[in-house]
Amino acid sequence: MVKAVVGANWGDEGKGKITDMLAEKADIIVRFQGGANAGHTIVNNYGKFALHTLPSGVFYGHTTSVIGNGVALNIPILMDEIKSITDRDVPMPKILVSERCQIVMPYHILFDQYEEERLGGKSFGSTKSGIAPFYSDKYAKIGFQVSELFDETALKEKLVRVCETKNVLLEHLYHKPKMNPDELFETMMDYREKITPYVCDVSAYLGQALKDGKTVLLEGQLGTLKDPDHGIYPMVTSSSTLAAYGAIGAGIPPYEIKQIITVCKAYSSSVGAGAFVSELFGDEADELRRRGGDGGEFGATTGRPRRVGWFDCVASKYGCRLQGTTDVAFTVLDVLGYLDEIPVCVGYEVDGEVTTDFPVTYKLEKAKPVIKKLPGWKCQIRGIRKYEELPENCRNYVEFIEEQIGYPITMVSNGPGREDIIYRESKLK
Ligand code: GDP
């Protein structure tokens, strides 16, 4: 049986925590898209960790962590990440990397930086991890699969060809030093040595695991609104963030995905540029950012302050629909305990008309939030384990949002730890 854990919004919804929690009862955890450009923060008995490439299941001895073919694989970062957890006494996890996974090349990272420099103020707010140049090359069919590291003659030839075109851009567009295919080949041989112990036919492995009745968790990165097709294009990421893509990025049949847990945070946050209708500014924003998440809303990869805002029912309803949500995990609810009243964005006003349907980007840029205020609960709710024990106004907040988005909230997270979770029955299920 396959379950997916994905985000409804702009990312940073708390997927890492939910995956880490669900991994206790899973056999295999798979990353299926994205790269080291975003991070998951996990707090468990080993401490606090920011993971970028490894799946959030690496902390358990019984799980296998898989990097699927859909991921942008940065080999030095993966090696550093393995070391960073084993250095802190986490037992060496079982890791498998798809032989069809493509490699983030050193020049992808450079091109990402050079392009952001060139665009100046008109940049896409890239994390400069090479992700956009990586996926561009993948689809332009000049990327490098892990399997290609094992065919030296073909690899050398292809590196020469790729350098020819890249060097034109380096010289004439960016005015930067050119690349040398021989040096790149050496780097590839170093990568090969590092990655060889993990390489595997992941699709065949997962196919057999499913036949054997194993439980597989697909862990998404970012959220619906960063999907290149269904998100806030062009301020999106370069690989699909939807659960459906999990089938492709892991190499499993789509009908195997039985449960789709969409993670929604009790307020909104976003790193990077792009329309954000319920965004807050000034003191109100500073306060929410400071109190948010676990130690403030700052990017796990970049440390950048996240933009914050009130919960957005329009974006979340859309985000849940595109994921194909079976369950909503509603996270970071404990943070809102300081507010007398909690504003919620229940509609968008676009050109004088109110809608609850998430619009295309140019209309989204014009949208103004329609706000409804709900009474706060003014207390700490961490430590509560039963839904009925939450304050009435807190339950009302959860139920109001469930009604607005139209998908069952079956998990409420009230703290960063594994045990900070409340399961609830939903009328919608
Ligand atoms: P992800 O990318 O979706 O995994 O999200 P991040 O890990 O970047 O951001 C979520 C942040 O919220 C992390 O710092 C988590 O430790 C923290 N977090 C997750 N769930 C909760 C919760 O219920 N309450 C609080 N206070 N923090 C949480």
Short mmCIF file of C-alpha atoms and ligand atoms in Angstrom, two decimals:
data_model
loop_
_atom_site.label_atom_id
_atom_site.label_comp_id
_atom_site.label_asym_id
_atom_site.label_seq_id
_atom_site.Cartn_x
_atom_site.Cartn_y
_atom_site.Cartn_z
CA MET A 1 0.00 0.00 0.00
CA VAL A 2 1.29 3.44 -0.91
CA LYS A 3 0.58 6.66 0.98
CA ALA A 4 1.70 10.10 -0.15
CA VAL A 5 2.51 13.05 2.10
CA VAL A 6 2.29 16.28 0.11
CA GLY A 7 1.77 20.01 0.66
CA ALA A 8 -1.38 22.01 -0.12
CA ASN A 9 0.26 25.40 -0.34
CA TRP A 10 3.67 26.99 -0.92
CA GLY A 11 5.69 24.41 1.01
CA ASP A 12 6.91 24.39 4.63
CA GLU A 13 3.57 23.05 5.80
CA GLY A 14 5.26 20.54 8.12
CA LYS A 15 5.46 17.54 5.75
CA GLY A 16 8.76 16.46 7.30
CA LYS A 17 7.21 16.03 10.71
CA ILE A 18 4.17 14.15 9.37
CA THR A 19 6.38 11.86 7.25
CA ASP A 20 8.73 11.19 10.16
CA MET A 21 5.68 10.35 12.28
CA LEU A 22 4.04 8.07 9.70
CA ALA A 23 7.39 6.43 8.90
CA GLU A 24 7.15 4.56 12.19
CA LYS A 25 4.61 2.26 10.54
CA ALA A 26 6.10 2.27 7.03
CA ASP A 27 8.73 0.10 5.39
CA ILE A 28 9.99 2.36 2.64
CA ILE A 29 10.07 6.16 2.29
CA VAL A 30 10.57 7.63 -1.16
CA ARG A 31 11.48 11.10 -2.36
CA PHE A 32 10.03 11.45 -5.86
CA GLN A 33 10.73 15.01 -7.03
CA GLY A 34 12.66 18.19 -6.28
CA GLY A 35 16.17 18.45 -5.00
CA ALA A 36 18.23 20.08 -2.31
CA ASN A 37 16.46 23.42 -2.85
CA ALA A 38 14.00 23.01 0.00
CA GLY A 39 14.30 21.41 3.39
CA HIS A 40 12.24 19.48 5.86
CA THR A 41 12.72 20.15 9.54
CA ILE A 42 12.40 17.20 11.85
CA VAL A 43 12.51 17.13 15.61
CA ASN A 44 12.88 13.69 17.21
CA ASN A 45 14.78 11.86 19.94
CA TYR A 46 18.10 12.43 18.13
CA GLY A 47 17.62 16.21 18.02
CA LYS A 48 16.59 18.72 15.37
CA PHE A 49 17.56 18.12 11.74
CA ALA A 50 17.10 19.91 8.43
CA LEU A 51 16.98 17.37 5.60
CA HIS A 52 17.23 18.41 1.96
CA THR A 53 17.67 15.24 -0.05
CA LEU A 54 17.18 12.30 2.27
CA PRO A 55 13.61 11.22 2.94
CA SER A 56 12.27 12.03 6.40
CA GLY A 57 12.21 8.31 7.32
CA VAL A 58 15.98 8.00 7.78
CA PHE A 59 15.78 8.09 11.55
CA TYR A 60 14.22 4.66 11.95
CA GLY A 61 16.22 1.44 11.82
CA HIS A 62 13.42 -0.50 10.09
CA THR A 63 12.87 1.77 7.07
CA THR A 64 14.57 1.95 3.69
CA SER A 65 15.09 5.45 2.31
CA VAL A 66 14.74 5.75 -1.43
CA ILE A 67 15.70 8.54 -3.80
CA GLY A 68 13.50 8.05 -6.83
CA ASN A 69 14.18 8.82 -10.49
CA GLY A 70 12.21 12.09 -10.30
CA VAL A 71 14.65 13.72 -7.86
CA ALA A 72 17.42 16.17 -8.80
CA LEU A 73 20.31 14.32 -7.19
CA ASN A 74 23.11 16.44 -5.80
CA ILE A 75 25.71 13.82 -4.89
CA PRO A 76 28.03 15.94 -2.65
CA ILE A 77 25.02 17.26 -0.72
CA LEU A 78 23.63 13.75 -0.26
CA MET A 79 27.01 12.59 1.09
CA ASP A 80 27.23 15.54 3.48
CA GLU A 81 23.71 14.90 4.65
CA ILE A 82 24.39 11.24 5.39
CA LYS A 83 27.46 12.31 7.35
CA SER A 84 25.58 15.05 9.20
CA ILE A 85 23.11 12.55 10.63
CA THR A 86 25.54 9.69 11.34
CA ASP A 87 27.86 12.20 13.08
CA ARG A 88 24.98 12.83 15.47
CA ASP A 89 24.60 9.15 16.39
CA VAL A 90 21.74 8.30 14.03
CA PRO A 91 22.48 4.73 12.81
CA MET A 92 23.55 4.52 9.15
CA PRO A 93 20.25 4.38 7.24
CA LYS A 94 19.51 1.97 4.39
CA ILE A 95 19.58 4.18 1.30
CA LEU A 96 18.78 3.34 -2.31
CA VAL A 97 19.24 5.71 -5.24
CA SER A 98 17.53 5.08 -8.57
CA GLU A 99 19.87 4.34 -11.45
CA ARG A 100 17.53 6.53 -13.52
CA CYS A 101 17.88 9.50 -11.19
CA GLN A 102 19.59 12.43 -12.89
CA ILE A 103 22.57 14.25 -11.45
CA VAL A 104 22.76 17.92 -10.54
CA MET A 105 25.95 18.92 -12.34
CA PRO A 106 28.33 21.52 -10.88
CA TYR A 107 27.48 23.83 -13.79
CA HIS A 108 23.73 23.67 -13.01
CA ILE A 109 24.47 25.45 -9.75
CA LEU A 110 26.65 28.03 -11.50
CA PHE A 111 24.07 28.67 -14.22
CA ASP A 112 21.40 29.16 -11.57
CA GLN A 113 23.55 31.83 -9.89
CA TYR A 114 24.55 33.50 -13.15
CA GLU A 115 20.96 33.68 -14.37
CA GLU A 116 19.72 35.20 -11.10
CA GLU A 117 22.53 37.78 -11.34
CA ARG A 118 21.59 38.53 -14.94
CA LEU A 119 17.90 38.94 -14.12
CA GLY A 120 18.63 41.16 -11.12
CA GLY A 121 15.37 42.44 -9.61
CA LYS A 122 13.31 40.34 -12.05
CA SER A 123 14.65 37.04 -10.72
CA PHE A 124 12.46 34.09 -9.69
CA GLY A 125 13.80 34.03 -6.14
CA SER A 126 15.73 30.83 -6.83
CA THR A 127 17.56 29.11 -4.00
CA LYS A 128 20.47 28.78 -6.47
CA SER A 129 20.70 25.02 -6.00
CA GLY A 130 20.74 24.42 -9.76
CA ILE A 131 17.21 23.03 -9.86
CA ALA A 132 15.81 25.00 -12.82
CA PRO A 133 18.90 24.45 -15.05
CA PHE A 134 18.87 20.78 -14.00
CA TYR A 135 15.26 20.15 -15.03
CA SER A 136 15.68 22.25 -18.20
CA ASP A 137 18.54 19.97 -19.24
CA LYS A 138 16.62 16.85 -18.26
CA TYR A 139 13.78 17.72 -20.61
CA ALA A 140 16.16 19.04 -23.27
CA LYS A 141 17.66 15.54 -23.08
CA ILE A 142 21.16 16.67 -22.18
CA GLY A 143 21.02 15.60 -18.55
CA PHE A 144 23.03 12.77 -17.00
CA GLN A 145 21.40 9.74 -15.39
CA VAL A 146 23.28 7.96 -12.62
CA SER A 147 23.47 4.94 -14.97
CA GLU A 148 25.52 6.99 -17.44
CA LEU A 149 28.37 7.20 -14.93
CA PHE A 150 29.04 3.53 -15.69
CA ASP A 151 29.55 3.96 -19.45
CA GLU A 152 32.81 5.93 -19.58
CA THR A 153 33.22 6.21 -23.35
CA ALA A 154 29.72 7.54 -23.93
CA LEU A 155 30.01 9.81 -20.88
CA LYS A 156 33.21 11.44 -22.19
CA GLU A 157 31.65 12.09 -25.59
CA LYS A 158 28.49 13.55 -24.13
CA LEU A 159 30.43 15.84 -21.79
CA VAL A 160 32.31 17.28 -24.77
CA ARG A 161 29.01 17.94 -26.59
CA VAL A 162 27.35 19.50 -23.58
CA CYS A 163 30.36 21.73 -22.86
CA GLU A 164 30.25 23.07 -26.43
CA THR A 165 26.78 24.54 -26.00
CA LYS A 166 27.18 25.56 -22.36
CA ASN A 167 30.46 27.34 -23.12
CA VAL A 168 28.76 29.58 -25.69
CA LEU A 169 26.43 30.82 -22.97
CA LEU A 170 29.19 31.11 -20.42
CA GLU A 171 31.35 33.16 -22.74
CA HIS A 172 28.82 35.34 -24.51
CA LEU A 173 25.83 35.67 -22.20
CA TYR A 174 27.31 35.49 -18.73
CA HIS A 175 30.95 36.46 -19.39
CA LYS A 176 32.21 33.76 -17.06
CA PRO A 177 35.02 31.15 -17.27
CA LYS A 178 34.41 28.24 -19.67
CA MET A 179 34.10 24.60 -18.62
CA ASN A 180 36.56 21.84 -19.38
CA PRO A 181 35.08 18.39 -20.23
CA ASP A 182 38.11 16.53 -18.84
CA GLU A 183 37.73 18.20 -15.46
CA LEU A 184 34.03 17.43 -15.47
CA PHE A 185 34.80 13.80 -16.28
CA GLU A 186 37.05 13.61 -13.21
CA THR A 187 34.26 15.05 -11.08
CA MET A 188 31.86 12.45 -12.52
CA MET A 189 34.25 9.65 -11.61
CA ASP A 190 34.41 10.98 -8.07
CA TYR A 191 30.59 11.09 -7.98
CA ARG A 192 30.48 7.51 -9.28
CA GLU A 193 32.68 6.26 -6.49
CA LYS A 194 30.50 7.98 -3.90
CA ILE A 195 27.12 6.88 -5.24
CA THR A 196 27.88 3.29 -6.33
CA PRO A 197 27.00 1.62 -2.99
CA TYR A 198 23.46 3.00 -3.19
CA VAL A 199 22.53 2.54 -6.85
CA CYS A 200 19.58 0.27 -7.60
CA ASP A 201 16.68 -0.37 -9.98
CA VAL A 202 14.24 1.43 -7.71
CA SER A 203 11.13 0.79 -9.78
CA ALA A 204 11.72 -2.99 -9.76
CA TYR A 205 12.53 -2.86 -6.04
CA LEU A 206 9.31 -1.00 -5.23
CA GLY A 207 7.27 -3.28 -7.51
CA GLN A 208 8.48 -6.31 -5.55
CA ALA A 209 7.98 -4.54 -2.21
CA LEU A 210 4.35 -3.82 -3.11
CA LYS A 211 3.82 -7.46 -4.09
CA ASP A 212 5.23 -8.42 -0.69
CA GLY A 213 2.66 -6.18 1.02
CA LYS A 214 5.08 -3.50 2.23
CA THR A 215 3.96 0.02 3.12
CA VAL A 216 5.53 2.76 1.04
CA LEU A 217 5.42 6.47 1.87
CA LEU A 218 5.95 9.02 -0.88
CA GLU A 219 7.32 12.27 0.51
CA GLY A 220 6.60 15.41 -1.50
CA GLN A 221 8.60 18.60 -1.42
CA LEU A 222 7.02 22.09 -1.53
CA GLY A 223 3.26 22.20 -2.26
CA THR A 224 0.55 22.48 -4.91
CA LEU A 225 1.04 26.20 -5.49
CA LYS A 226 4.66 25.59 -6.53
CA ASP A 227 3.69 22.98 -9.12
CA PRO A 228 4.84 24.02 -12.61
CA ASP A 229 1.42 23.25 -14.17
CA HIS A 230 -1.09 23.98 -11.42
CA GLY A 231 0.80 26.49 -9.30
CA ILE A 232 1.52 30.21 -9.50
CA TYR A 233 3.50 29.96 -12.75
CA PRO A 234 6.19 31.21 -13.32
CA MET A 235 6.97 31.58 -9.60
CA VAL A 236 6.98 27.81 -9.22
CA THR A 237 9.51 25.04 -8.88
CA SER A 238 10.68 22.95 -11.82
CA SER A 239 9.26 19.53 -10.96
CA SER A 240 5.71 18.52 -10.15
CA THR A 241 4.81 18.74 -6.49
CA LEU A 242 1.62 16.70 -6.86
CA ALA A 243 0.95 13.25 -5.42
CA ALA A 244 0.11 12.01 -8.92
CA TYR A 245 3.70 12.65 -9.94
CA GLY A 246 4.76 10.31 -7.15
CA ALA A 247 3.87 7.41 -9.43
CA ILE A 248 6.24 8.68 -12.11
CA GLY A 249 9.01 9.96 -9.86
CA ALA A 250 9.16 6.64 -8.00
CA GLY A 251 8.25 4.31 -10.87
CA ILE A 252 5.09 2.71 -9.45
CA PRO A 253 1.55 2.31 -10.85
CA PRO A 254 -0.68 5.34 -10.07
CA TYR A 255 -3.48 3.11 -8.72
CA GLU A 256 -1.20 1.93 -5.91
CA ILE A 257 -1.45 5.33 -4.17
CA LYS A 258 -4.34 4.70 -1.76
CA GLN A 259 -4.00 7.50 0.74
CA ILE A 260 -3.03 11.10 0.02
CA ILE A 261 -2.27 13.07 3.15
CA THR A 262 -2.18 16.73 2.29
CA VAL A 263 -0.45 18.88 4.85
CA CYS A 264 -1.94 22.33 5.52
CA LYS A 265 -0.53 24.75 8.05
CA ALA A 266 -2.93 26.64 10.36
CA TYR A 267 -1.68 29.93 8.83
CA SER A 268 0.16 30.61 5.57
CA SER A 269 3.84 31.02 4.78
CA SER A 270 5.90 31.18 1.64
CA VAL A 271 9.56 31.50 0.74
CA GLY A 272 10.46 33.19 -2.50
CA ALA A 273 8.52 35.55 -4.72
CA GLY A 274 5.04 35.22 -6.22
CA ALA A 275 1.44 36.18 -5.49
CA PHE A 276 0.42 35.60 -1.86
CA VAL A 277 -3.05 37.04 -1.34
CA SER A 278 -3.38 36.74 2.45
CA GLU A 279 0.17 38.02 3.10
CA LEU A 280 0.80 40.10 6.21
CA PHE A 281 3.28 42.94 6.60
CA GLY A 282 4.74 45.06 9.41
CA ASP A 283 4.40 44.23 13.09
CA GLU A 284 1.63 41.67 12.65
CA ALA A 285 3.82 39.74 10.19
CA ASP A 286 6.91 40.01 12.42
CA GLU A 287 5.03 38.62 15.37
CA LEU A 288 3.59 35.63 13.47
CA ARG A 289 6.98 34.94 11.84
CA ARG A 290 8.74 35.03 15.20
CA ARG A 291 6.23 32.74 16.87
CA GLY A 292 5.71 30.48 13.85
CA GLY A 293 6.93 26.94 13.16
CA ASP A 294 9.41 25.70 15.70
CA GLY A 295 11.63 28.69 16.43
CA GLY A 296 10.34 31.07 13.78
CA GLU A 297 9.49 30.98 10.09
CA PHE A 298 12.88 30.96 8.41
CA GLY A 299 13.76 28.74 5.45
CA ALA A 300 15.28 25.34 6.37
CA THR A 301 17.71 25.53 3.42
CA THR A 302 18.39 29.22 3.01
CA GLY A 303 17.57 30.73 6.42
CA ARG A 304 15.57 33.35 4.51
CA PRO A 305 12.68 34.89 6.48
CA ARG A 306 9.46 33.36 5.18
CA ARG A 307 6.59 35.56 4.11
CA VAL A 308 3.64 34.90 6.38
CA GLY A 309 -0.12 35.44 6.23
CA TRP A 310 -3.48 34.24 7.50
CA PHE A 311 -4.88 30.87 6.51
CA ASP A 312 -6.05 30.97 2.92
CA CYS A 313 -9.14 28.81 2.34
CA VAL A 314 -9.22 29.54 -1.40
CA ALA A 315 -5.64 28.44 -2.02
CA SER A 316 -5.94 25.47 0.37
CA LYS A 317 -9.20 24.16 -1.12
CA TYR A 318 -7.56 24.28 -4.54
CA GLY A 319 -4.31 22.84 -3.19
CA CYS A 320 -6.15 19.88 -1.62
CA ARG A 321 -8.20 19.23 -4.76
CA LEU A 322 -5.20 19.06 -7.05
CA GLN A 323 -3.44 16.67 -4.70
CA GLY A 324 -6.44 14.33 -4.62
CA THR A 325 -6.57 14.59 -0.84
CA THR A 326 -7.98 11.73 1.23
CA ASP A 327 -6.83 13.23 4.56
CA VAL A 328 -5.72 16.68 5.66
CA ALA A 329 -3.02 16.98 8.32
CA PHE A 330 -3.56 20.43 9.86
CA THR A 331 -0.29 21.58 11.42
CA VAL A 332 1.27 24.22 13.66
CA LEU A 333 -2.08 25.03 15.26
CA ASP A 334 -0.39 25.65 18.64
CA VAL A 335 1.26 28.80 17.26
CA LEU A 336 -2.05 30.68 16.93
CA GLY A 337 -2.80 30.56 20.68
CA TYR A 338 -1.61 34.16 21.19
CA LEU A 339 -4.31 35.84 19.10
CA ASP A 340 -7.56 37.38 20.41
CA GLU A 341 -9.13 37.00 17.01
CA ILE A 342 -7.85 34.92 14.11
CA PRO A 343 -8.42 36.32 10.64
CA VAL A 344 -8.99 33.77 7.86
CA CYS A 345 -9.04 34.46 4.13
CA VAL A 346 -12.36 33.00 2.90
CA GLY A 347 -12.52 34.46 -0.61
CA TYR A 348 -10.70 36.54 -3.19
CA GLU A 349 -12.05 39.73 -4.64
CA VAL A 350 -10.95 40.03 -8.25
CA ASP A 351 -12.17 43.00 -10.34
CA GLY A 352 -15.01 43.65 -7.90
CA GLU A 353 -16.22 40.04 -7.80
CA VAL A 354 -15.76 37.61 -4.95
CA THR A 355 -14.69 34.06 -5.73
CA THR A 356 -13.63 31.00 -3.79
CA ASP A 357 -12.00 29.43 -6.85
CA PHE A 358 -8.24 29.84 -7.15
CA PRO A 359 -7.53 31.88 -10.30
CA VAL A 360 -4.74 31.88 -12.90
CA THR A 361 -1.69 34.00 -12.13
CA TYR A 362 -2.58 37.33 -13.74
CA LYS A 363 -5.92 37.42 -11.90
CA LEU A 364 -4.29 36.22 -8.71
CA GLU A 365 -1.95 39.23 -8.81
CA LYS A 366 -5.04 41.47 -8.58
CA ALA A 367 -6.88 39.45 -5.91
CA LYS A 368 -7.67 41.03 -2.56
CA PRO A 369 -8.40 38.83 0.45
CA VAL A 370 -11.93 38.63 1.89
CA ILE A 371 -11.31 38.20 5.60
CA LYS A 372 -13.48 36.64 8.28
CA LYS A 373 -12.40 36.80 11.92
CA LEU A 374 -12.83 33.88 14.28
CA PRO A 375 -12.44 34.11 18.06
CA GLY A 376 -9.06 32.94 19.39
CA TRP A 377 -8.54 30.47 22.26
CA LYS A 378 -5.77 32.38 24.06
CA CYS A 379 -3.92 29.44 25.58
CA GLN A 380 -1.22 26.86 24.98
CA ILE A 381 -2.57 23.69 23.39
CA ARG A 382 0.67 21.71 23.19
CA GLY A 383 0.51 18.45 25.10
CA ILE A 384 -3.20 17.87 24.41
CA ARG A 385 -3.74 14.44 22.81
CA LYS A 386 -7.52 14.25 22.45
CA TYR A 387 -9.53 16.37 20.07
CA GLU A 388 -12.37 16.92 22.58
CA GLU A 389 -9.86 18.38 25.02
CA LEU A 390 -8.95 21.25 22.74
CA PRO A 391 -10.59 24.57 23.70
CA GLU A 392 -13.95 25.10 22.02
CA ASN A 393 -12.75 28.06 19.93
CA CYS A 394 -9.83 26.00 18.73
CA ARG A 395 -12.13 23.18 17.61
CA ASN A 396 -14.37 25.76 15.96
CA TYR A 397 -11.37 27.07 14.03
CA VAL A 398 -10.48 23.56 12.79
CA GLU A 399 -14.10 22.78 11.86
CA PHE A 400 -14.61 26.11 10.12
CA ILE A 401 -11.55 25.51 7.97
CA GLU A 402 -12.55 21.94 7.22
CA GLU A 403 -15.92 23.16 6.00
CA GLN A 404 -14.36 25.88 3.84
CA ILE A 405 -11.82 23.61 2.15
CA GLY A 406 -14.15 20.61 1.90
CA TYR A 407 -11.60 17.89 2.77
CA PRO A 408 -11.47 15.89 6.01
CA ILE A 409 -9.00 17.09 8.64
CA THR A 410 -8.12 13.79 10.31
CA MET A 411 -4.87 14.88 11.98
CA VAL A 412 -4.16 18.04 13.96
CA SER A 413 -0.54 18.77 14.83
CA ASN A 414 0.00 20.84 17.97
CA GLY A 415 3.78 20.83 18.31
CA PRO A 416 6.92 19.92 16.35
CA GLY A 417 7.56 16.53 18.00
CA ARG A 418 6.45 13.10 16.76
CA GLU A 419 4.03 12.68 19.62
CA ASP A 420 2.39 16.10 19.15
CA ILE A 421 -0.53 14.83 17.10
CA ILE A 422 -4.27 14.54 17.58
CA TYR A 423 -6.26 12.14 15.42
CA ARG A 424 -9.87 13.08 14.83
CA GLU A 425 -12.96 11.69 13.18
CA SER A 426 -14.27 13.84 10.39
CA LYS A 427 -17.84 14.15 9.15
CA LEU A 428 -16.41 14.37 5.65
CA LYS A 429 -14.94 10.87 5.74
P1 GDP B 1 8.14 20.92 5.35
O1 GDP B 1 9.06 21.40 4.30
O2 GDP B 1 6.72 20.85 4.89
O3 GDP B 1 8.60 19.66 5.97
O4 GDP B 1 8.11 22.03 6.50
P2 GDP B 1 9.33 22.62 7.33
O5 GDP B 1 9.97 21.53 8.04
O6 GDP B 1 10.18 23.49 6.50
O7 GDP B 1 8.55 23.63 8.30
C1 GDP B 1 7.77 23.22 9.29
C2 GDP B 1 8.29 23.80 10.59
O8 GDP B 1 7.29 23.69 11.55
C3 GDP B 1 9.45 23.02 11.19
O9 GDP B 1 10.27 23.89 11.93
C4 GDP B 1 8.77 22.00 12.10
O10 GDP B 1 9.60 21.55 13.17
C5 GDP B 1 7.66 22.82 12.61
N1 GDP B 1 6.42 22.12 12.95
C6 GDP B 1 5.81 21.09 12.29
N2 GDP B 1 4.63 20.81 12.88
C7 GDP B 1 4.49 21.68 13.91
C8 GDP B 1 3.45 21.93 14.86
O11 GDP B 1 2.40 21.31 14.87
N3 GDP B 1 3.69 22.96 15.74
C9 GDP B 1 4.82 23.71 15.74
N4 GDP B 1 4.95 24.68 16.62
N5 GDP B 1 5.80 23.51 14.84
C10 GDP B 1 5.63 22.53 13.94
#
